[in-house]
Amino acid sequence: MTRPMLELVGLNKRFGDLTVLHDIHLRVGQGELVFVIGPSGSGKSTMLRCCNRLEEPTSGSVLIDGADITACSPRALNKMRLNLGMVFQGFHLYPHMDAVGNVMLAQVKALGRSKDEARARALEMLDRVGLRHKSDAMPSALSGGQQQRVAIARALALDPKVMLFDEPTSALDPELVGSVLAVMKDLRTSGMTMLVVSHEMGFAREAADRVIFMDGGVIVEEGQPEAIFTNPQAERTRAFLSRVRG
Amino acid sequence: MDGLDRFLNTFFNGAIFARYLPDMLAGVWVTIWLAAAVIALGLTLGLLLACLRSYGNRVVNLCIIVFADLGRALPPLVLILIMYFGLPGLGVRLSGPLVLILVLGFVLAAFAEEIFWAGLTSVARGQWEAGRATGLGFTQTLIHVALPQAIRLAIPPLVNRVLAISKMTALGSVIGVSEILAVASTAQSFTGSAAPLTMGAIAYVIVFLPLVILTRILEHRYAWKV
Amino acid sequence: MEDFIRLFLNVEVMLRTWPLLKQGLWMTAQLCAVVIGLGLVGGLFLSFLAMAKSRWLRWPAFVVIDVLRAVPPLVLLIFIYSGLPFAGLDISPFAAVAVAFFLNNSAYYAEIYRAGIQSIPAGQTEAARATGLTSAQAMAYVVLPQAVRNVLPDLLSNTVEVVKLTSLASVVSLAELLYSANMARSLTYNSSPLVMAALIYLAFLWPLVRLVSRYQRKLAV
């Protein structure tokens, strides 16, 4: 395996008595795309949110390019988070700013770039997701797929080492899913390290290096996409796959 | 017809209107700058308190909540009388306009804090997460992401409250501040006519009706968005 | 500090002037009952006018509501109390206060009712009419109960404002709570009666203000 960019070591998350994540170990190598599947409530989104401490892990650590994000001060945390781009199921674009403003904000305020520099970079990123012509549009004037691509541009503009995708297409109308997946494929080709939680099995087969199946807060099984999809070892994986295939 | 003439002469006496117009204009000016000072103090303090509250320090928040509750539960006139007639006993003598500005400013701050806070809690959690996930600190996310949205939500109820409390500058007449109502009352006792009171009421309508109409416009603007 | 306690928190003075304040409190209670009762009914009536189909009813209603919202309640009170006698109408302080604040508050209650009624989807009225209710019945049994529940925090909040408003009656020498307290202050040269009045207002209104905060819905996005 290449140098690990993202490493989860013995990660646990409990809400009161409820154990959501139990002893998760996961390494994502540089340029690797790891795809996470599993039934709802299996803890996959929580795992993703623990990576940038939107959710505080109960114990265990998360290393980003070797640096421990779980052991840093609040100020350092903001800097560390710049290394992790996150894309949410609900987009969460800022409704009071136009597309380019959304992509510029953290560049200026968290990264300290000048406004001109940030704008140039923002336009470049919007171009990359195919939305340069929408740079002045307010989020309410964009379709769901366009909003999600702006959100991807917002994360990319900060030059992250790893991109986290939390069900990026679940809130989209079916005909808009393709445009977002195309952007993700393009990212993959350019060598971005990616951890993706999603139900798009076709995309996983096509683009993932590894697929992880989670259930009940643990990693049940992992392997090559072909192996997992055609010949799952664990009974729980088989049951899940037959359910989602219908 | 005689009765109507007498009525018009009592309430709409042109000669009296003309004689007291300069005084009334001076009163209008006092009302306007008092209101402006109250609004500036109240909104600034209210916004600061709401922001402070979002940091979630238990002791600080308790103080803010008590302040906001007192400002909303106490009749302003009670506070005005205590400050104007009570404080001199301690050797602190504040002028009428200052007492009025402080009391109404604090009362507006209490209401504004609650409204801004309601706005802040209405901002979706995902907005905070998006800000924090892109490396913005808490304060940066508050200022650049949450606050602009909260203020937008707060504007319609805020304008209503600003209107209600600006009108309370009329309480200044009780402690000798020569705003519109004081001018009208004085003129009424000099002339023995009700016309100055009519004039005062008209002056208030002219000053505050634009704000009332603004509340209507905002109501429609926001109704369309939904 | 000693001076502060002697002048503002003097228990002896408070006890001595309590009978006077108690009378004032009773007067305040009567005022509140009259003004709130009339205001709730008048406001409902005014809100129906403001939502009438005919613009000849609707527009005058809006003008009345907006003028009443533009004029400070104290100005309205002084106008009625000092102005009406010039028109040959002698009016007692209590009646003047009741009329002035009834007018003022009807406008505010009307706006709240209207917001509540308009928040109920038209489908509710249609469903009621489709089952054979008259439009008055649909309003009374279907729309209004939901509307009032939706705006309960605002109704409550405005009612707190009415109670605070009654303190203005002291300006026209109606012996309600604040007038009595201020009278007691000038008799004793001590501000403790005013502080006691403030505490009495707090005792009644603080719980209501808490309740308003608790039930205040999030602002509409």
PDB file of C-alpha atoms in Angstrom, chain A residues 35-44 167 197-199 201 211-216 240-241 243-244:
ATOM      1  CA  PHE A  35     -16.032   3.095  -0.651  1.00  0.00           C
ATOM      2  CA  VAL A  36     -18.180   2.435   2.431  1.00  0.00           C
ATOM      3  CA  ILE A  37     -21.503   0.627   2.219  1.00  0.00           C
ATOM      4  CA  GLY A  38     -23.884  -0.664   4.832  1.00  0.00           C
ATOM      5  CA  PRO A  39     -27.454  -0.392   6.090  1.00  0.00           C
ATOM      6  CA  SER A  40     -28.658   2.857   7.622  1.00  0.00           C
ATOM      7  CA  GLY A  41     -27.648   3.120  11.251  1.00  0.00           C
ATOM      8  CA  SER A  42     -24.545   1.032  10.628  1.00  0.00           C
ATOM      9  CA  GLY A  43     -22.330   3.934  11.754  1.00  0.00           C
ATOM     10  CA  LYS A  44     -20.774   4.781   8.384  1.00  0.00           C
ATOM     11  CA  GLU A 167     -23.927  10.207   0.857  1.00  0.00           C
ATOM     12  CA  VAL A 197     -20.125   6.739   1.975  1.00  0.00           C
ATOM     13  CA  SER A 198     -22.791   6.099  -0.638  1.00  0.00           C
ATOM     14  CA  HIS A 199     -25.386   3.737  -2.057  1.00  0.00           C
ATOM     15  CA  MET A 201     -23.037   0.528  -6.169  1.00  0.00           C
ATOM     16  CA  VAL A 211     -15.110  -1.543  -0.646  1.00  0.00           C
ATOM     17  CA  ILE A 212     -15.876  -1.681   3.061  1.00  0.00           C
ATOM     18  CA  PHE A 213     -19.064  -3.146   4.416  1.00  0.00           C
ATOM     19  CA  MET A 214     -20.158  -1.848   7.820  1.00  0.00           C
ATOM     20  CA  ASP A 215     -22.954  -3.071  10.049  1.00  0.00           C
ATOM     21  CA  GLY A 216     -23.726  -2.474  13.689  1.00  0.00           C
ATOM     22  CA  PHE A 240     -27.430  -6.535   2.587  1.00  0.00           C
ATOM     23  CA  LEU A 241     -26.380  -6.824  -1.041  1.00  0.00           C
ATOM     24  CA  ARG A 243     -31.636  -6.426  -0.291  1.00  0.00           C
ATOM     25  CA  VAL A 244     -30.231  -3.405  -2.130  1.00  0.00           C
TER      26      VAL A 244
END
